[in-house]
Amino acid sequence: MIGRERIEKREYEILSPLASKAAESRGRQVPEKQCAIRTDYQRDRDRIIHSKAFRRLMHKTQVFLAPEGDHFRTRLTHTIEVSQISRTIARALGLNEDLTEAIAMGHDLGHTPFGHNGEKVLDHIHKGGFRHNIQSLRVVDVLESGSTRKGMNLTMEVRDGILNHTGPGNPFTLEGQIVKISDRVAYINHDIDDALRSGVITEQDLPKQCLFVLGKTHRARIDRLVTDLIDNSWQKDRIAMSPVCMEHMDLLRDFMFQNVYHNNRVKRDEDLQKVQNIIESLYRYFQDNSAALPEELQSMIPRFGLEEMVKDYIAGMTDRYAMNLYTDLFVPRGWK
């Protein structure tokens, strides 16, 4: 049998000296008996994949609110694409693929319904503010329960990668740094693909200098950016692109904000108003009716406070669950 100890030994034989080794993990917040078969990073990945929060990602918006086609990305497909890109880079650099995959699979668990628009609303109305990376860490630390524990009790390396996959902080592992930049590589390019499919933009609209440097197709751009990351990070103690690729990827990102993310055809004013109304109404309702919260969340009110648990409940909802619940609570039956 190829068990945990043999896998850990193999990491020292195969991986780069710069890689995070499972045997050298900083450990868990609550010590646990190790698995005979899987390393701690493999167990973390499995806990994330088997969680309810992970399954809910399939019904959470990536960019397009309530898309009519079957091929638009969701938060789950985005997560899988980030994982695939991250694993490719980690493997090529001789870094720990298991750790990279665990971070990638967990990085967006705290996203609200209705994508970043829902996040903005919750950030505005919740007293403590809201950031999806901080909420993702809260999901794995507190909200997801196993048969014998509260939270997933993940390793410090995975928790750090989840928390710092966005924002000013930088993960302390190279594997976490890979996920941070792969997240951007993934969403810029797959959002272009979705925007082209929807007709919001055309190939001719894309910045020509970016296409010249990075490639004219989705496949070519991913290949160029991934290859560039590998070439510029090989045997170095940081993960980074070349200045020219970073410059043109940032130009593409600016283009997407101007022409897609803030495009009224993608997110009409009336749809954004619906998002705001749904989240604000649900937030106020559960503040006034704490007994309507799930029992598990009610039990945590003495520890964390009512507002925090209301925020947790709403942030965990899928788009369709939030809409259906709003309809049940606020729309007269004869109007449905």
PDB file of N, CA and C in Angstrom, residues 66-160:
ATOM      1  N   ALA A  66     -28.639  35.253 -13.542  1.00  0.00           N
ATOM      2  CA  ALA A  66     -29.694  34.420 -14.133  1.00  0.00           C
ATOM      3  C   ALA A  66     -29.503  34.235 -15.632  1.00  0.00           C
ATOM      4  N   PRO A  67     -28.365  33.684 -16.082  1.00  0.00           N
ATOM      5  CA  PRO A  67     -28.133  33.503 -17.508  1.00  0.00           C
ATOM      6  C   PRO A  67     -29.096  32.477 -18.097  1.00  0.00           C
ATOM      7  N   GLU A  68     -29.473  32.696 -19.349  1.00  0.00           N
ATOM      8  CA  GLU A  68     -30.417  31.794 -19.992  1.00  0.00           C
ATOM      9  C   GLU A  68     -29.726  30.582 -20.610  1.00  0.00           C
ATOM     10  N   GLY A  69     -28.456  30.702 -20.996  1.00  0.00           N
ATOM     11  CA  GLY A  69     -27.745  29.585 -21.603  1.00  0.00           C
ATOM     12  C   GLY A  69     -27.210  28.607 -20.571  1.00  0.00           C
ATOM     13  N   ASP A  70     -26.871  27.405 -21.033  1.00  0.00           N
ATOM     14  CA  ASP A  70     -26.379  26.358 -20.158  1.00  0.00           C
ATOM     15  C   ASP A  70     -24.861  26.397 -19.980  1.00  0.00           C
ATOM     16  N   HIS A  71     -24.173  27.228 -20.747  1.00  0.00           N
ATOM     17  CA  HIS A  71     -22.719  27.144 -20.782  1.00  0.00           C
ATOM     18  C   HIS A  71     -22.010  28.313 -20.103  1.00  0.00           C
ATOM     19  N   PHE A  72     -22.753  29.162 -19.437  1.00  0.00           N
ATOM     20  CA  PHE A  72     -22.122  30.255 -18.715  1.00  0.00           C
ATOM     21  C   PHE A  72     -21.516  29.741 -17.409  1.00  0.00           C
ATOM     22  N   ARG A  73     -20.393  30.338 -17.011  1.00  0.00           N
ATOM     23  CA  ARG A  73     -19.721  29.900 -15.800  1.00  0.00           C
ATOM     24  C   ARG A  73     -20.549  30.209 -14.560  1.00  0.00           C
ATOM     25  N   THR A  74     -20.410  29.322 -13.587  1.00  0.00           N
ATOM     26  CA  THR A  74     -20.930  29.554 -12.248  1.00  0.00           C
ATOM     27  C   THR A  74     -19.725  29.661 -11.313  1.00  0.00           C
ATOM     28  N   ARG A  75     -19.985  29.922 -10.051  1.00  0.00           N
ATOM     29  CA  ARG A  75     -18.891  29.988  -9.100  1.00  0.00           C
ATOM     30  C   ARG A  75     -18.188  28.637  -8.976  1.00  0.00           C
ATOM     31  N   LEU A  76     -18.911  27.532  -9.194  1.00  0.00           N
ATOM     32  CA  LEU A  76     -18.293  26.211  -9.121  1.00  0.00           C
ATOM     33  C   LEU A  76     -17.375  25.953 -10.313  1.00  0.00           C
ATOM     34  N   THR A  77     -17.847  26.245 -11.525  1.00  0.00           N
ATOM     35  CA  THR A  77     -16.989  25.995 -12.681  1.00  0.00           C
ATOM     36  C   THR A  77     -15.771  26.908 -12.655  1.00  0.00           C
ATOM     37  N   HIS A  78     -15.942  28.125 -12.137  1.00  0.00           N
ATOM     38  CA  HIS A  78     -14.783  29.002 -11.957  1.00  0.00           C
ATOM     39  C   HIS A  78     -13.772  28.353 -11.020  1.00  0.00           C
ATOM     40  N   THR A  79     -14.249  27.806  -9.918  1.00  0.00           N
ATOM     41  CA  THR A  79     -13.371  27.166  -8.944  1.00  0.00           C
ATOM     42  C   THR A  79     -12.605  26.011  -9.574  1.00  0.00           C
ATOM     43  N   ILE A  80     -13.275  25.210 -10.378  1.00  0.00           N
ATOM     44  CA  ILE A  80     -12.622  24.077 -11.028  1.00  0.00           C
ATOM     45  C   ILE A  80     -11.565  24.557 -12.017  1.00  0.00           C
ATOM     46  N   GLU A  81     -11.853  25.629 -12.749  1.00  0.00           N
ATOM     47  CA  GLU A  81     -10.879  26.166 -13.697  1.00  0.00           C
ATOM     48  C   GLU A  81      -9.656  26.729 -12.976  1.00  0.00           C
ATOM     49  N   VAL A  82      -9.887  27.412 -11.848  1.00  0.00           N
ATOM     50  CA  VAL A  82      -8.756  27.908 -11.055  1.00  0.00           C
ATOM     51  C   VAL A  82      -7.907  26.742 -10.569  1.00  0.00           C
ATOM     52  N   SER A  83      -8.552  25.673 -10.134  1.00  0.00           N
ATOM     53  CA  SER A  83      -7.826  24.500  -9.660  1.00  0.00           C
ATOM     54  C   SER A  83      -6.987  23.878 -10.772  1.00  0.00           C
ATOM     55  N   GLN A  84      -7.560  23.782 -11.952  1.00  0.00           N
ATOM     56  CA  GLN A  84      -6.839  23.169 -13.073  1.00  0.00           C
ATOM     57  C   GLN A  84      -5.612  23.982 -13.448  1.00  0.00           C
ATOM     58  N   ILE A  85      -5.775  25.303 -13.548  1.00  0.00           N
ATOM     59  CA  ILE A  85      -4.646  26.176 -13.893  1.00  0.00           C
ATOM     60  C   ILE A  85      -3.578  26.124 -12.799  1.00  0.00           C
ATOM     61  N   SER A  86      -4.017  26.183 -11.561  1.00  0.00           N
ATOM     62  CA  SER A  86      -3.092  26.173 -10.430  1.00  0.00           C
ATOM     63  C   SER A  86      -2.294  24.879 -10.369  1.00  0.00           C
ATOM     64  N   ARG A  87      -2.956  23.757 -10.583  1.00  0.00           N
ATOM     65  CA  ARG A  87      -2.279  22.463 -10.521  1.00  0.00           C
ATOM     66  C   ARG A  87      -1.252  22.331 -11.641  1.00  0.00           C
ATOM     67  N   THR A  88      -1.577  22.833 -12.815  1.00  0.00           N
ATOM     68  CA  THR A  88      -0.633  22.782 -13.929  1.00  0.00           C
ATOM     69  C   THR A  88       0.650  23.534 -13.583  1.00  0.00           C
ATOM     70  N   ILE A  89       0.484  24.719 -13.019  1.00  0.00           N
ATOM     71  CA  ILE A  89       1.647  25.542 -12.655  1.00  0.00           C
ATOM     72  C   ILE A  89       2.440  24.879 -11.530  1.00  0.00           C
ATOM     73  N   ALA A  90       1.742  24.395 -10.507  1.00  0.00           N
ATOM     74  CA  ALA A  90       2.424  23.759  -9.380  1.00  0.00           C
ATOM     75  C   ALA A  90       3.213  22.535  -9.832  1.00  0.00           C
ATOM     76  N   ARG A  91       2.625  21.736 -10.698  1.00  0.00           N
ATOM     77  CA  ARG A  91       3.303  20.528 -11.175  1.00  0.00           C
ATOM     78  C   ARG A  91       4.562  20.883 -11.954  1.00  0.00           C
ATOM     79  N   ALA A  92       4.463  21.888 -12.797  1.00  0.00           N
ATOM     80  CA  ALA A  92       5.612  22.282 -13.619  1.00  0.00           C
ATOM     81  C   ALA A  92       6.738  22.872 -12.779  1.00  0.00           C
ATOM     82  N   LEU A  93       6.399  23.509 -11.665  1.00  0.00           N
ATOM     83  CA  LEU A  93       7.408  24.126 -10.805  1.00  0.00           C
ATOM     84  C   LEU A  93       7.917  23.184  -9.712  1.00  0.00           C
ATOM     85  N   GLY A  94       7.381  21.979  -9.680  1.00  0.00           N
ATOM     86  CA  GLY A  94       7.791  21.039  -8.655  1.00  0.00           C
ATOM     87  C   GLY A  94       7.289  21.398  -7.273  1.00  0.00           C
ATOM     88  N   LEU A  95       6.149  22.077  -7.210  1.00  0.00           N
ATOM     89  CA  LEU A  95       5.555  22.460  -5.936  1.00  0.00           C
ATOM     90  C   LEU A  95       4.459  21.471  -5.544  1.00  0.00           C
ATOM     91  N   ASN A  96       3.844  21.665  -4.393  1.00  0.00           N
ATOM     92  CA  ASN A  96       2.913  20.685  -3.856  1.00  0.00           C
ATOM     93  C   ASN A  96       1.533  20.836  -4.490  1.00  0.00           C
ATOM     94  N   GLU A  97       1.222  19.908  -5.359  1.00  0.00           N
ATOM     95  CA  GLU A  97      -0.040  19.969  -6.096  1.00  0.00           C
ATOM     96  C   GLU A  97      -1.240  19.758  -5.192  1.00  0.00           C
ATOM     97  N   ASP A  98      -1.095  18.923  -4.175  1.00  0.00           N
ATOM     98  CA  ASP A  98      -2.212  18.669  -3.250  1.00  0.00           C
ATOM     99  C   ASP A  98      -2.579  19.929  -2.471  1.00  0.00           C
ATOM    100  N   LEU A  99      -1.588  20.631  -1.969  1.00  0.00           N
ATOM    101  CA  LEU A  99      -1.844  21.879  -1.245  1.00  0.00           C
ATOM    102  C   LEU A  99      -2.462  22.915  -2.171  1.00  0.00           C
ATOM    103  N   THR A 100      -1.921  23.017  -3.376  1.00  0.00           N
ATOM    104  CA  THR A 100      -2.444  23.980  -4.347  1.00  0.00           C
ATOM    105  C   THR A 100      -3.910  23.708  -4.645  1.00  0.00           C
ATOM    106  N   GLU A 101      -4.243  22.450  -4.854  1.00  0.00           N
ATOM    107  CA  GLU A 101      -5.625  22.083  -5.173  1.00  0.00           C
ATOM    108  C   GLU A 101      -6.559  22.372  -4.004  1.00  0.00           C
ATOM    109  N   ALA A 102      -6.119  22.082  -2.803  1.00  0.00           N
ATOM    110  CA  ALA A 102      -6.973  22.340  -1.625  1.00  0.00           C
ATOM    111  C   ALA A 102      -7.296  23.824  -1.497  1.00  0.00           C
ATOM    112  N   ILE A 103      -6.290  24.680  -1.669  1.00  0.00           N
ATOM    113  CA  ILE A 103      -6.521  26.125  -1.582  1.00  0.00           C
ATOM    114  C   ILE A 103      -7.470  26.575  -2.682  1.00  0.00           C
ATOM    115  N   ALA A 104      -7.226  26.103  -3.910  1.00  0.00           N
ATOM    116  CA  ALA A 104      -8.064  26.506  -5.036  1.00  0.00           C
ATOM    117  C   ALA A 104      -9.516  26.086  -4.835  1.00  0.00           C
ATOM    118  N   MET A 105      -9.739  24.879  -4.358  1.00  0.00           N
ATOM    119  CA  MET A 105     -11.101  24.391  -4.162  1.00  0.00           C
ATOM    120  C   MET A 105     -11.837  25.168  -3.071  1.00  0.00           C
ATOM    121  N   GLY A 106     -11.109  25.721  -2.117  1.00  0.00           N
ATOM    122  CA  GLY A 106     -11.759  26.415  -1.015  1.00  0.00           C
ATOM    123  C   GLY A 106     -11.783  27.915  -1.111  1.00  0.00           C
ATOM    124  N   HIS A 107     -11.145  28.498  -2.139  1.00  0.00           N
ATOM    125  CA  HIS A 107     -10.916  29.945  -2.108  1.00  0.00           C
ATOM    126  C   HIS A 107     -12.187  30.781  -2.196  1.00  0.00           C
ATOM    127  N   ASP A 108     -13.247  30.275  -2.816  1.00  0.00           N
ATOM    128  CA  ASP A 108     -14.465  31.073  -3.005  1.00  0.00           C
ATOM    129  C   ASP A 108     -15.667  30.549  -2.222  1.00  0.00           C
ATOM    130  N   LEU A 109     -15.453  29.747  -1.204  1.00  0.00           N
ATOM    131  CA  LEU A 109     -16.572  29.171  -0.459  1.00  0.00           C
ATOM    132  C   LEU A 109     -17.436  30.228   0.213  1.00  0.00           C
ATOM    133  N   GLY A 110     -16.876  31.399   0.481  1.00  0.00           N
ATOM    134  CA  GLY A 110     -17.622  32.426   1.192  1.00  0.00           C
ATOM    135  C   GLY A 110     -18.358  33.407   0.310  1.00  0.00           C
ATOM    136  N   HIS A 111     -18.391  33.159  -0.997  1.00  0.00           N
ATOM    137  CA  HIS A 111     -19.076  34.106  -1.894  1.00  0.00           C
ATOM    138  C   HIS A 111     -20.575  34.135  -1.648  1.00  0.00           C
ATOM    139  N   THR A 112     -21.125  35.324  -1.784  1.00  0.00           N
ATOM    140  CA  THR A 112     -22.559  35.550  -1.596  1.00  0.00           C
ATOM    141  C   THR A 112     -23.347  35.084  -2.816  1.00  0.00           C
ATOM    142  N   PRO A 113     -24.674  35.014  -2.704  1.00  0.00           N
ATOM    143  CA  PRO A 113     -25.486  34.884  -3.914  1.00  0.00           C
ATOM    144  C   PRO A 113     -25.336  36.146  -4.760  1.00  0.00           C
ATOM    145  N   PHE A 114     -25.538  36.009  -6.045  1.00  0.00           N
ATOM    146  CA  PHE A 114     -25.503  37.113  -7.008  1.00  0.00           C
ATOM    147  C   PHE A 114     -24.104  37.722  -7.174  1.00  0.00           C
ATOM    148  N   GLY A 115     -23.078  36.923  -6.939  1.00  0.00           N
ATOM    149  CA  GLY A 115     -21.716  37.339  -7.245  1.00  0.00           C
ATOM    150  C   GLY A 115     -21.252  38.540  -6.453  1.00  0.00           C
ATOM    151  N   HIS A 116     -20.385  39.349  -7.106  1.00  0.00           N
ATOM    152  CA  HIS A 116     -19.806  40.503  -6.424  1.00  0.00           C
ATOM    153  C   HIS A 116     -20.852  41.572  -6.133  1.00  0.00           C
ATOM    154  N   ASN A 117     -21.957  41.564  -6.868  1.00  0.00           N
ATOM    155  CA  ASN A 117     -23.020  42.523  -6.574  1.00  0.00           C
ATOM    156  C   ASN A 117     -23.661  42.218  -5.224  1.00  0.00           C
ATOM    157  N   GLY A 118     -23.876  40.935  -4.940  1.00  0.00           N
ATOM    158  CA  GLY A 118     -24.384  40.561  -3.630  1.00  0.00           C
ATOM    159  C   GLY A 118     -23.392  40.893  -2.532  1.00  0.00           C
ATOM    160  N   GLU A 119     -22.108  40.707  -2.841  1.00  0.00           N
ATOM    161  CA  GLU A 119     -21.066  41.030  -1.870  1.00  0.00           C
ATOM    162  C   GLU A 119     -21.077  42.515  -1.520  1.00  0.00           C
ATOM    163  N   LYS A 120     -21.256  43.369  -2.518  1.00  0.00           N
ATOM    164  CA  LYS A 120     -21.290  44.811  -2.279  1.00  0.00           C
ATOM    165  C   LYS A 120     -22.462  45.200  -1.388  1.00  0.00           C
ATOM    166  N   VAL A 121     -23.617  44.597  -1.629  1.00  0.00           N
ATOM    167  CA  VAL A 121     -24.798  44.919  -0.821  1.00  0.00           C
ATOM    168  C   VAL A 121     -24.574  44.500   0.634  1.00  0.00           C
ATOM    169  N   LEU A 122     -24.088  43.288   0.824  1.00  0.00           N
ATOM    170  CA  LEU A 122     -23.875  42.796   2.180  1.00  0.00           C
ATOM    171  C   LEU A 122     -22.777  43.597   2.884  1.00  0.00           C
ATOM    172  N   ASP A 123     -21.767  44.009   2.149  1.00  0.00           N
ATOM    173  CA  ASP A 123     -20.711  44.840   2.727  1.00  0.00           C
ATOM    174  C   ASP A 123     -21.262  46.176   3.203  1.00  0.00           C
ATOM    175  N   HIS A 124     -22.251  46.684   2.478  1.00  0.00           N
ATOM    176  CA  HIS A 124     -22.837  47.987   2.807  1.00  0.00           C
ATOM    177  C   HIS A 124     -23.750  47.913   4.025  1.00  0.00           C
ATOM    178  N   ILE A 125     -24.537  46.851   4.142  1.00  0.00           N
ATOM    179  CA  ILE A 125     -25.556  46.811   5.191  1.00  0.00           C
ATOM    180  C   ILE A 125     -25.084  46.121   6.469  1.00  0.00           C
ATOM    181  N   HIS A 126     -24.065  45.280   6.367  1.00  0.00           N
ATOM    182  CA  HIS A 126     -23.606  44.557   7.556  1.00  0.00           C
ATOM    183  C   HIS A 126     -22.638  45.427   8.350  1.00  0.00           C
ATOM    184  N   LYS A 127     -22.877  45.513   9.621  1.00  0.00           N
ATOM    185  CA  LYS A 127     -22.107  46.418  10.479  1.00  0.00           C
ATOM    186  C   LYS A 127     -20.607  46.163  10.394  1.00  0.00           C
ATOM    187  N   GLY A 128     -20.199  44.924  10.312  1.00  0.00           N
ATOM    188  CA  GLY A 128     -18.780  44.597  10.255  1.00  0.00           C
ATOM    189  C   GLY A 128     -18.201  44.574   8.863  1.00  0.00           C
ATOM    190  N   GLY A 129     -19.010  44.958   7.854  1.00  0.00           N
ATOM    191  CA  GLY A 129     -18.547  44.879   6.478  1.00  0.00           C
ATOM    192  C   GLY A 129     -18.523  43.437   6.000  1.00  0.00           C
ATOM    193  N   PHE A 130     -18.146  43.244   4.760  1.00  0.00           N
ATOM    194  CA  PHE A 130     -18.126  41.888   4.210  1.00  0.00           C
ATOM    195  C   PHE A 130     -17.065  41.782   3.131  1.00  0.00           C
ATOM    196  N   ARG A 131     -16.220  40.749   3.233  1.00  0.00           N
ATOM    197  CA  ARG A 131     -15.248  40.389   2.208  1.00  0.00           C
ATOM    198  C   ARG A 131     -15.314  38.882   2.015  1.00  0.00           C
ATOM    199  N   HIS A 132     -15.449  38.460   0.773  1.00  0.00           N
ATOM    200  CA  HIS A 132     -15.704  37.033   0.544  1.00  0.00           C
ATOM    201  C   HIS A 132     -14.529  36.151   0.959  1.00  0.00           C
ATOM    202  N   ASN A 133     -13.296  36.664   0.901  1.00  0.00           N
ATOM    203  CA  ASN A 133     -12.160  35.847   1.324  1.00  0.00           C
ATOM    204  C   ASN A 133     -12.180  35.608   2.837  1.00  0.00           C
ATOM    205  N   ILE A 134     -12.556  36.642   3.586  1.00  0.00           N
ATOM    206  CA  ILE A 134     -12.683  36.486   5.034  1.00  0.00           C
ATOM    207  C   ILE A 134     -13.831  35.528   5.357  1.00  0.00           C
ATOM    208  N   GLN A 135     -14.922  35.636   4.599  1.00  0.00           N
ATOM    209  CA  GLN A 135     -16.052  34.735   4.814  1.00  0.00           C
ATOM    210  C   GLN A 135     -15.688  33.301   4.437  1.00  0.00           C
ATOM    211  N   SER A 136     -14.867  33.123   3.408  1.00  0.00           N
ATOM    212  CA  SER A 136     -14.433  31.774   3.034  1.00  0.00           C
ATOM    213  C   SER A 136     -13.692  31.116   4.184  1.00  0.00           C
ATOM    214  N   LEU A 137     -12.832  31.889   4.850  1.00  0.00           N
ATOM    215  CA  LEU A 137     -12.115  31.344   6.003  1.00  0.00           C
ATOM    216  C   LEU A 137     -13.095  31.026   7.124  1.00  0.00           C
ATOM    217  N   ARG A 138     -14.099  31.875   7.311  1.00  0.00           N
ATOM    218  CA  ARG A 138     -15.095  31.618   8.356  1.00  0.00           C
ATOM    219  C   ARG A 138     -15.882  30.338   8.056  1.00  0.00           C
ATOM    220  N   VAL A 139     -16.164  30.105   6.794  1.00  0.00           N
ATOM    221  CA  VAL A 139     -16.877  28.882   6.412  1.00  0.00           C
ATOM    222  C   VAL A 139     -16.089  27.653   6.846  1.00  0.00           C
ATOM    223  N   VAL A 140     -14.791  27.626   6.522  1.00  0.00           N
ATOM    224  CA  VAL A 140     -14.008  26.426   6.839  1.00  0.00           C
ATOM    225  C   VAL A 140     -13.648  26.341   8.319  1.00  0.00           C
ATOM    226  N   ASP A 141     -13.590  27.479   9.003  1.00  0.00           N
ATOM    227  CA  ASP A 141     -13.214  27.478  10.420  1.00  0.00           C
ATOM    228  C   ASP A 141     -14.395  27.239  11.353  1.00  0.00           C
ATOM    229  N   VAL A 142     -15.586  27.715  10.961  1.00  0.00           N
ATOM    230  CA  VAL A 142     -16.707  27.748  11.899  1.00  0.00           C
ATOM    231  C   VAL A 142     -17.962  27.074  11.364  1.00  0.00           C
ATOM    232  N   LEU A 143     -18.365  27.434  10.145  1.00  0.00           N
ATOM    233  CA  LEU A 143     -19.723  27.134   9.707  1.00  0.00           C
ATOM    234  C   LEU A 143     -19.933  25.708   9.206  1.00  0.00           C
ATOM    235  N   GLU A 144     -18.929  25.120   8.596  1.00  0.00           N
ATOM    236  CA  GLU A 144     -19.065  23.739   8.132  1.00  0.00           C
ATOM    237  C   GLU A 144     -18.761  22.787   9.276  1.00  0.00           C
ATOM    238  N   SER A 145     -19.614  21.812   9.467  1.00  0.00           N
ATOM    239  CA  SER A 145     -19.451  20.878  10.577  1.00  0.00           C
ATOM    240  C   SER A 145     -19.199  19.469  10.065  1.00  0.00           C
ATOM    241  N   GLY A 146     -18.260  18.788  10.703  1.00  0.00           N
ATOM    242  CA  GLY A 146     -18.065  17.375  10.454  1.00  0.00           C
ATOM    243  C   GLY A 146     -18.790  16.563  11.515  1.00  0.00           C
ATOM    244  N   SER A 147     -18.635  15.264  11.449  1.00  0.00           N
ATOM    245  CA  SER A 147     -19.352  14.397  12.394  1.00  0.00           C
ATOM    246  C   SER A 147     -18.849  14.573  13.820  1.00  0.00           C
ATOM    247  N   THR A 148     -17.573  14.990  13.961  1.00  0.00           N
ATOM    248  CA  THR A 148     -17.002  15.112  15.303  1.00  0.00           C
ATOM    249  C   THR A 148     -16.389  16.484  15.560  1.00  0.00           C
ATOM    250  N   ARG A 149     -16.687  17.464  14.714  1.00  0.00           N
ATOM    251  CA  ARG A 149     -16.006  18.746  14.886  1.00  0.00           C
ATOM    252  C   ARG A 149     -16.866  19.883  14.345  1.00  0.00           C
ATOM    253  N   LYS A 150     -16.590  21.088  14.829  1.00  0.00           N
ATOM    254  CA  LYS A 150     -17.124  22.318  14.260  1.00  0.00           C
ATOM    255  C   LYS A 150     -16.082  22.878  13.306  1.00  0.00           C
ATOM    256  N   GLY A 151     -16.486  23.231  12.114  1.00  0.00           N
ATOM    257  CA  GLY A 151     -15.522  23.685  11.135  1.00  0.00           C
ATOM    258  C   GLY A 151     -14.751  22.518  10.546  1.00  0.00           C
ATOM    259  N   MET A 152     -13.968  22.803   9.514  1.00  0.00           N
ATOM    260  CA  MET A 152     -13.211  21.736   8.842  1.00  0.00           C
ATOM    261  C   MET A 152     -11.859  21.474   9.495  1.00  0.00           C
ATOM    262  N   ASN A 153     -11.397  22.404  10.341  1.00  0.00           N
ATOM    263  CA  ASN A 153     -10.108  22.239  11.011  1.00  0.00           C
ATOM    264  C   ASN A 153      -8.994  21.984   9.991  1.00  0.00           C
ATOM    265  N   LEU A 154      -8.865  22.888   9.024  1.00  0.00           N
ATOM    266  CA  LEU A 154      -7.877  22.729   7.960  1.00  0.00           C
ATOM    267  C   LEU A 154      -6.484  23.122   8.443  1.00  0.00           C
ATOM    268  N   THR A 155      -5.481  22.746   7.678  1.00  0.00           N
ATOM    269  CA  THR A 155      -4.106  23.111   8.001  1.00  0.00           C
ATOM    270  C   THR A 155      -3.911  24.615   7.834  1.00  0.00           C
ATOM    271  N   MET A 156      -2.894  25.135   8.496  1.00  0.00           N
ATOM    272  CA  MET A 156      -2.603  26.564   8.445  1.00  0.00           C
ATOM    273  C   MET A 156      -2.278  27.018   7.026  1.00  0.00           C
ATOM    274  N   GLU A 157      -1.614  26.161   6.251  1.00  0.00           N
ATOM    275  CA  GLU A 157      -1.232  26.535   4.887  1.00  0.00           C
ATOM    276  C   GLU A 157      -2.457  26.735   4.002  1.00  0.00           C
ATOM    277  N   VAL A 158      -3.445  25.862   4.133  1.00  0.00           N
ATOM    278  CA  VAL A 158      -4.664  25.989   3.325  1.00  0.00           C
ATOM    279  C   VAL A 158      -5.475  27.197   3.789  1.00  0.00           C
ATOM    280  N   ARG A 159      -5.585  27.379   5.097  1.00  0.00           N
ATOM    281  CA  ARG A 159      -6.333  28.523   5.629  1.00  0.00           C
ATOM    282  C   ARG A 159      -5.712  29.846   5.162  1.00  0.00           C
ATOM    283  N   ASP A 160      -4.402  29.939   5.212  1.00  0.00           N
ATOM    284  CA  ASP A 160      -3.707  31.148   4.764  1.00  0.00           C
ATOM    285  C   ASP A 160      -3.932  31.394   3.278  1.00  0.00           C
TER     286      ASP A 160
END
